[in-house]
Amino acid sequence: MDLKTASALRRLRLVSAPEAVSFLLLLVCSVLKRTTDFNAVPVMGMVHGVLFVLYVLFWADAWNRAKWPLGTAALYFVLSVLPTGGFFAERRLRREAEGAVIASRARKEGVVNA
């Protein structure tokens, strides 16, 4: 894995958890708006919208650089629209990055010819 691909996956991983948190907070704010006089939906909607757009941009970049199959790319996109999906995406991306680092180190040390 080259440096640009690793950077793209890292950016996607770093934005996935905050995007999931903002989605959950937006849902809580929506409920509070309906049940109380507290209305933070405009603010949380903007925060979540910005994080979601960043997630989609980083997802497209990671898909392009990592050459994921369509199923993997679709899975990461579907995880972005589920309320807690960003947490699962972050975990999978972390495992994928760790595996790439291990493979890279093995190739450097001459353990694997790949």
Coordinates of N, CA, C and O in Angstrom, one line a residue:
M1 N 0.9 -1.2 0.0 CA 0.0 0.0 0.0 C 0.9 1.2 0.0 O 1.8 1.3 0.8
D2 N 0.6 2.1 -0.9 CA 1.5 3.3 -1.0 C 1.0 4.4 0.1 O -0.1 4.2 0.7
L3 N 1.7 5.4 0.2 CA 1.5 6.5 1.2 C 0.1 7.2 0.9 O -0.6 7.5 1.9
K4 N -0.2 7.4 -0.3 CA -1.4 8.2 -0.6 C -2.7 7.3 -0.3 O -3.7 7.8 0.2
T5 N -2.6 6.0 -0.6 CA -3.7 5.1 -0.2 C -3.8 5.0 1.3 O -5.0 5.1 1.8
A6 N -2.7 4.9 2.0 CA -2.8 4.8 3.5 C -3.4 6.1 4.0 O -4.2 6.1 5.0
S7 N -3.0 7.3 3.4 CA -3.6 8.5 3.9 C -5.1 8.6 3.6 O -5.8 9.1 4.5
A8 N -5.5 8.2 2.5 CA -6.9 8.2 2.2 C -7.7 7.3 3.1 O -8.8 7.7 3.6
L9 N -7.2 6.1 3.4 CA -7.9 5.3 4.4 C -7.9 5.9 5.8 O -8.9 5.8 6.5
R10 N -6.8 6.5 6.2 CA -6.7 7.2 7.5 C -7.7 8.3 7.6 O -8.4 8.5 8.6
R11 N -7.8 9.1 6.6 CA -8.8 10.2 6.6 C -10.2 9.7 6.7 O -11.0 10.2 7.5
L12 N -10.5 8.7 6.0 CA -11.9 8.1 6.1 C -12.1 7.5 7.5 O -13.2 7.7 8.0
R13 N -11.1 6.9 8.0 CA -11.3 6.3 9.4 C -11.4 7.4 10.4 O -12.3 7.3 11.3
L14 N -10.7 8.5 10.3 CA -10.8 9.5 11.3 C -12.1 10.3 11.2 O -12.5 10.9 12.2
V15 N -12.7 10.4 10.1 CA -14.0 11.1 10.0 C -15.2 10.2 10.3 O -16.3 10.7 10.6
S16 N -15.0 8.9 10.2 CA -16.2 8.0 10.4 C -16.8 8.0 11.8 O -18.0 8.1 11.9
A17 N -16.0 8.0 12.8 CA -16.6 8.0 14.2 C -17.2 9.3 14.5 O -18.4 9.3 15.0
P18 N -16.6 10.5 14.2 CA -17.3 11.7 14.5 C -18.6 11.9 13.7 O -19.6 12.5 14.2
E19 N -18.6 11.4 12.5 CA -19.8 11.4 11.7 C -20.9 10.6 12.3 O -22.1 11.0 12.4
A20 N -20.6 9.4 12.9 CA -21.6 8.6 13.6 C -22.1 9.3 14.8 O -23.3 9.3 15.1
V21 N -21.2 9.9 15.6 CA -21.6 10.6 16.8 C -22.5 11.8 16.4 O -23.5 12.0 17.1
S22 N -22.2 12.5 15.4 CA -23.0 13.6 15.0 C -24.4 13.2 14.6 O -25.4 13.8 14.8
F23 N -24.5 12.0 13.9 CA -25.8 11.5 13.5 C -26.6 11.1 14.7 O -27.8 11.5 14.8
L24 N -26.0 10.5 15.7 CA -26.7 10.1 16.9 C -27.2 11.4 17.7 O -28.3 11.4 18.2
L25 N -26.3 12.4 17.7 CA -26.7 13.6 18.4 C -27.8 14.3 17.7 O -28.7 14.9 18.3
L26 N -27.8 14.3 16.4 CA -28.9 14.9 15.6 C -30.2 14.2 15.8 O -31.2 14.8 16.0
L27 N -30.2 12.8 16.0 CA -31.4 12.1 16.3 C -31.9 12.5 17.7 O -33.1 12.7 17.9
V28 N -31.0 12.6 18.7 CA -31.4 13.1 20.0 C -32.0 14.5 20.0 O -33.0 14.8 20.6
C29 N -31.3 15.4 19.2 CA -31.8 16.7 19.1 C -33.2 16.8 18.5 O -34.1 17.6 18.8
S30 N -33.4 15.9 17.5 CA -34.7 15.8 16.9 C -35.8 15.4 17.8 O -36.9 16.0 17.8
V31 N -35.5 14.4 18.7 CA -36.5 14.0 19.7 C -36.7 15.1 20.7 O -37.9 15.4 21.1
L32 N -35.6 15.8 21.1 CA -35.8 16.9 22.1 C -36.6 18.1 21.5 O -37.3 18.7 22.2
K33 N -36.4 18.3 20.2 CA -37.2 19.4 19.6 C -38.7 19.1 19.6 O -39.5 20.0 19.8
R34 N -39.0 17.8 19.5 CA -40.5 17.5 19.5 C -41.0 17.4 20.9 O -42.2 17.6 21.1
T35 N -40.2 17.1 21.9 CA -40.7 16.9 23.2 C -40.5 18.1 24.2 O -41.1 18.1 25.2
T36 N -39.6 19.0 23.9 CA -39.3 20.1 24.7 C -39.1 21.4 23.9 O -39.4 21.3 22.7
D37 N -38.7 22.4 24.5 CA -38.5 23.7 23.8 C -37.1 23.8 23.3 O -36.7 24.8 22.7
F38 N -36.3 22.8 23.6 CA -34.9 22.8 23.1 C -34.8 22.5 21.7 O -35.3 21.5 21.2
N39 N -34.2 23.4 20.9 CA -34.1 23.2 19.4 C -32.6 23.4 19.0 O -32.2 24.5 18.7
A40 N -31.8 22.3 18.9 CA -30.5 22.4 18.4 C -30.3 21.7 17.1 O -29.2 21.5 16.6
V41 N -31.5 21.4 16.5 CA -31.5 20.7 15.2 C -30.7 21.5 14.1 O -29.9 20.9 13.3
P42 N -30.9 22.8 14.0 CA -30.2 23.5 12.9 C -28.7 23.4 13.1 O -28.0 23.3 12.1
V43 N -28.2 23.5 14.3 CA -26.8 23.5 14.5 C -26.2 22.1 14.3 O -25.3 21.9 13.6
M44 N -26.9 21.1 14.9 CA -26.4 19.7 14.7 C -26.6 19.2 13.3 O -25.9 18.4 12.8
G45 N -27.7 19.7 12.6 CA -27.9 19.4 11.2 C -26.7 19.9 10.4 O -26.2 19.1 9.5
M46 N -26.3 21.1 10.7 CA -25.1 21.6 9.9 C -23.9 20.8 10.2 O -23.1 20.5 9.3
V47 N -23.6 20.6 11.4 CA -22.4 19.8 11.8 C -22.4 18.4 11.2 O -21.4 18.0 10.6
H48 N -23.6 17.7 11.3 CA -23.7 16.4 10.7 C -23.5 16.5 9.2 O -22.9 15.6 8.6
G49 N -24.1 17.5 8.6 CA -24.1 17.6 7.1 C -22.6 17.8 6.6 O -22.2 17.1 5.7
V50 N -21.9 18.6 7.3 CA -20.5 18.8 6.9 C -19.7 17.5 7.1 O -18.9 17.1 6.2
L51 N -19.9 16.8 8.2 CA -19.2 15.6 8.5 C -19.6 14.5 7.5 O -18.7 13.7 7.0
F52 N -20.8 14.5 7.1 CA -21.3 13.5 6.1 C -20.7 13.8 4.7 O -20.3 12.8 4.0
V53 N -20.7 15.0 4.3 CA -20.1 15.4 3.0 C -18.6 15.0 3.0 O -18.1 14.4 2.1
L54 N -17.9 15.3 4.1 CA -16.5 14.9 4.3 C -16.3 13.4 4.2 O -15.4 12.9 3.5
Y55 N -17.2 12.6 4.8 CA -17.1 11.2 4.8 C -17.3 10.7 3.4 O -16.5 9.9 2.9
V56 N -18.3 11.3 2.6 CA -18.5 10.8 1.3 C -17.3 11.2 0.4 O -16.9 10.3 -0.5
L57 N -16.8 12.3 0.5 CA -15.6 12.7 -0.3 C -14.4 11.8 0.0 O -13.7 11.3 -0.9
F58 N -14.2 11.5 1.3 CA -13.0 10.7 1.7 C -13.3 9.2 1.3 O -12.4 8.5 0.9
W59 N -14.6 8.8 1.3 CA -15.0 7.5 0.9 C -14.6 7.3 -0.6 O -14.1 6.3 -1.0
A60 N -15.0 8.3 -1.4 CA -14.8 8.2 -2.8 C -13.3 8.2 -3.1 O -12.8 7.4 -4.0
D61 N -12.5 9.0 -2.4 CA -11.0 9.0 -2.6 C -10.4 7.6 -2.2 O -9.6 7.1 -2.9
A62 N -10.9 7.1 -1.0 CA -10.4 5.8 -0.6 C -10.7 4.7 -1.6 O -9.9 3.8 -1.8
W63 N -12.0 4.7 -2.1 CA -12.4 3.7 -3.0 C -11.5 3.8 -4.3 O -11.1 2.7 -4.8
N64 N -11.2 5.0 -4.7 CA -10.4 5.1 -5.9 C -9.0 4.7 -5.7 O -8.4 4.0 -6.5
R65 N -8.4 5.0 -4.6 CA -7.0 4.7 -4.3 C -6.8 3.2 -3.9 O -5.8 2.6 -4.3
A66 N -7.7 2.7 -3.0 CA -7.6 1.3 -2.5 C -8.0 0.3 -3.5 O -7.8 -0.9 -3.3
K67 N -8.7 0.7 -4.6 CA -9.2 -0.2 -5.6 C -10.1 -1.3 -4.9 O -10.0 -2.5 -5.2
W68 N -11.0 -0.9 -4.0 CA -12.0 -1.8 -3.4 C -12.9 -2.4 -4.4 O -13.3 -1.7 -5.4
P69 N -13.3 -3.6 -4.2 CA -14.4 -4.2 -5.1 C -15.7 -3.4 -4.8 O -15.8 -2.8 -3.7
L70 N -16.7 -3.5 -5.7 CA -17.9 -2.8 -5.5 C -18.6 -3.1 -4.2 O -19.2 -2.2 -3.5
G71 N -18.5 -4.4 -3.8 CA -19.2 -4.8 -2.5 C -18.6 -4.1 -1.3 O -19.3 -3.6 -0.4
T72 N -17.3 -4.0 -1.2 CA -16.6 -3.3 -0.1 C -16.9 -1.8 -0.1 O -17.3 -1.3 0.9
A73 N -16.9 -1.2 -1.3 CA -17.2 0.2 -1.3 C -18.7 0.5 -0.9 O -19.0 1.4 -0.2
A74 N -19.6 -0.4 -1.4 CA -21.0 -0.2 -1.0 C -21.2 -0.4 0.5 O -22.0 0.3 1.1
L75 N -20.5 -1.4 1.1 CA -20.6 -1.6 2.5 C -20.2 -0.3 3.3 O -20.9 0.1 4.2
Y76 N -19.1 0.3 2.9 CA -18.6 1.5 3.6 C -19.6 2.6 3.4 O -19.8 3.4 4.3
F77 N -20.2 2.7 2.2 CA -21.2 3.8 2.0 C -22.5 3.5 2.8 O -23.0 4.4 3.4
V78 N -22.9 2.3 2.9 CA -24.1 1.9 3.6 C -23.9 2.2 5.1 O -24.8 2.7 5.8
L79 N -22.7 1.9 5.6 CA -22.4 2.2 7.0 C -22.4 3.7 7.3 O -22.7 4.0 8.5
S80 N -22.2 4.5 6.3 CA -22.3 5.9 6.6 C -23.7 6.5 6.8 O -23.9 7.5 7.4
V81 N -24.7 5.7 6.3 CA -26.1 6.2 6.5 C -26.8 5.5 7.6 O -28.0 5.8 7.9
L82 N -26.2 4.6 8.3 CA -26.8 3.9 9.5 C -26.3 4.7 10.7 O -25.2 5.2 10.8
P83 N -27.2 4.8 11.7 CA -26.9 5.7 12.9 C -25.6 5.3 13.6 O -24.8 6.1 14.0
T84 N -25.3 4.0 13.7 CA -24.0 3.6 14.4 C -23.0 3.0 13.4 O -22.0 2.4 13.8
G85 N -23.3 3.1 12.1 CA -22.4 2.5 11.1 C -21.0 3.0 11.1 O -20.1 2.3 10.7
G86 N -20.9 4.3 11.4 CA -19.5 4.9 11.3 C -18.6 4.2 12.3 O -17.4 4.1 12.0
F87 N -19.1 3.7 13.4 CA -18.2 3.0 14.4 C -17.7 1.7 13.8 O -16.6 1.3 14.0
F88 N -18.6 1.0 13.1 CA -18.2 -0.3 12.5 C -17.2 0.0 11.3 O -16.3 -0.8 11.2
A89 N -17.5 1.1 10.6 CA -16.6 1.4 9.5 C -15.2 1.7 10.0 O -14.2 1.3 9.5
E90 N -15.1 2.5 11.1 CA -13.8 2.9 11.7 C -13.1 1.6 12.2 O -11.9 1.5 11.9
R91 N -13.8 0.7 12.8 CA -13.1 -0.6 13.3 C -12.6 -1.4 12.1 O -11.5 -1.9 12.1
R92 N -13.4 -1.5 11.0 CA -12.9 -2.3 9.9 C -11.8 -1.6 9.2 O -10.8 -2.3 8.7
L93 N -11.8 -0.3 9.0 CA -10.7 0.4 8.4 C -9.5 0.3 9.2 O -8.4 0.3 8.7
R94 N -9.6 0.4 10.5 CA -8.4 0.2 11.4 C -7.7 -1.1 11.2 O -6.5 -1.2 11.1
R95 N -8.6 -2.2 11.1 CA -8.0 -3.5 10.9 C -7.4 -3.6 9.5 O -6.3 -4.3 9.4
E96 N -8.0 -3.0 8.5 CA -7.4 -3.1 7.2 C -6.1 -2.3 7.1 O -5.1 -2.8 6.5
A97 N -6.0 -1.2 7.8 CA -4.7 -0.4 7.8 C -3.7 -1.2 8.6 O -2.5 -1.2 8.2
E98 N -4.0 -1.8 9.7 CA -3.0 -2.6 10.5 C -2.5 -3.8 9.6 O -1.3 -4.1 9.6
G99 N -3.4 -4.4 8.9 CA -3.0 -5.5 8.0 C -2.1 -5.1 6.9 O -1.1 -5.7 6.6
A100 N -2.3 -3.9 6.4 CA -1.4 -3.3 5.3 C -0.1 -3.0 5.9 O 0.9 -3.2 5.2
V101 N 0.0 -2.5 7.1 CA 1.3 -2.1 7.7 C 2.1 -3.4 8.0 O 3.3 -3.5 7.7
I102 N 1.4 -4.4 8.5 CA 2.1 -5.7 8.7 C 2.6 -6.3 7.4 O 3.8 -6.7 7.4
A103 N 1.8 -6.3 6.4 CA 2.3 -6.8 5.1 C 3.4 -6.0 4.5 O 4.4 -6.5 4.0
S104 N 3.4 -4.7 4.7 CA 4.5 -3.8 4.2 C 5.8 -4.1 5.0 O 6.8 -4.2 4.3
R105 N 5.7 -4.3 6.3 CA 6.9 -4.6 7.0 C 7.5 -5.9 6.7 O 8.7 -6.1 6.6
A106 N 6.6 -6.9 6.4 CA 7.0 -8.2 6.0 C 7.8 -8.2 4.7 O 8.8 -8.8 4.5
R107 N 7.2 -7.4 3.7 CA 7.9 -7.2 2.4 C 9.2 -6.5 2.6 O 10.2 -6.9 1.9
K108 N 9.3 -5.5 3.4 CA 10.5 -4.8 3.7 C 11.6 -5.7 4.2 O 12.8 -5.6 3.9
E109 N 11.2 -6.6 5.1 CA 12.2 -7.5 5.8 C 12.5 -8.7 4.9 O 13.3 -9.5 5.3
G110 N 11.8 -8.8 3.8 CA 12.1 -9.9 2.9 C 11.4 -11.2 3.3 O 11.7 -12.3 2.8
V111 N 10.4 -11.2 4.3 CA 9.8 -12.4 4.7 C 8.8 -12.9 3.6 O 8.6 -14.0 3.4
V112 N 8.2 -11.9 2.9 CA 7.2 -12.2 1.9 C 7.6 -11.6 0.6 O 8.1 -10.5 0.5
N113 N 7.4 -12.3 -0.5 CA 7.7 -11.8 -1.8 C 6.4 -11.4 -2.4 O 5.7 -12.1 -3.1
A114 N 6.0 -10.1 -2.2 CA 4.7 -9.6 -2.7 C 4.9 -8.2 -3.2 O 5.7 -7.5 -2.8

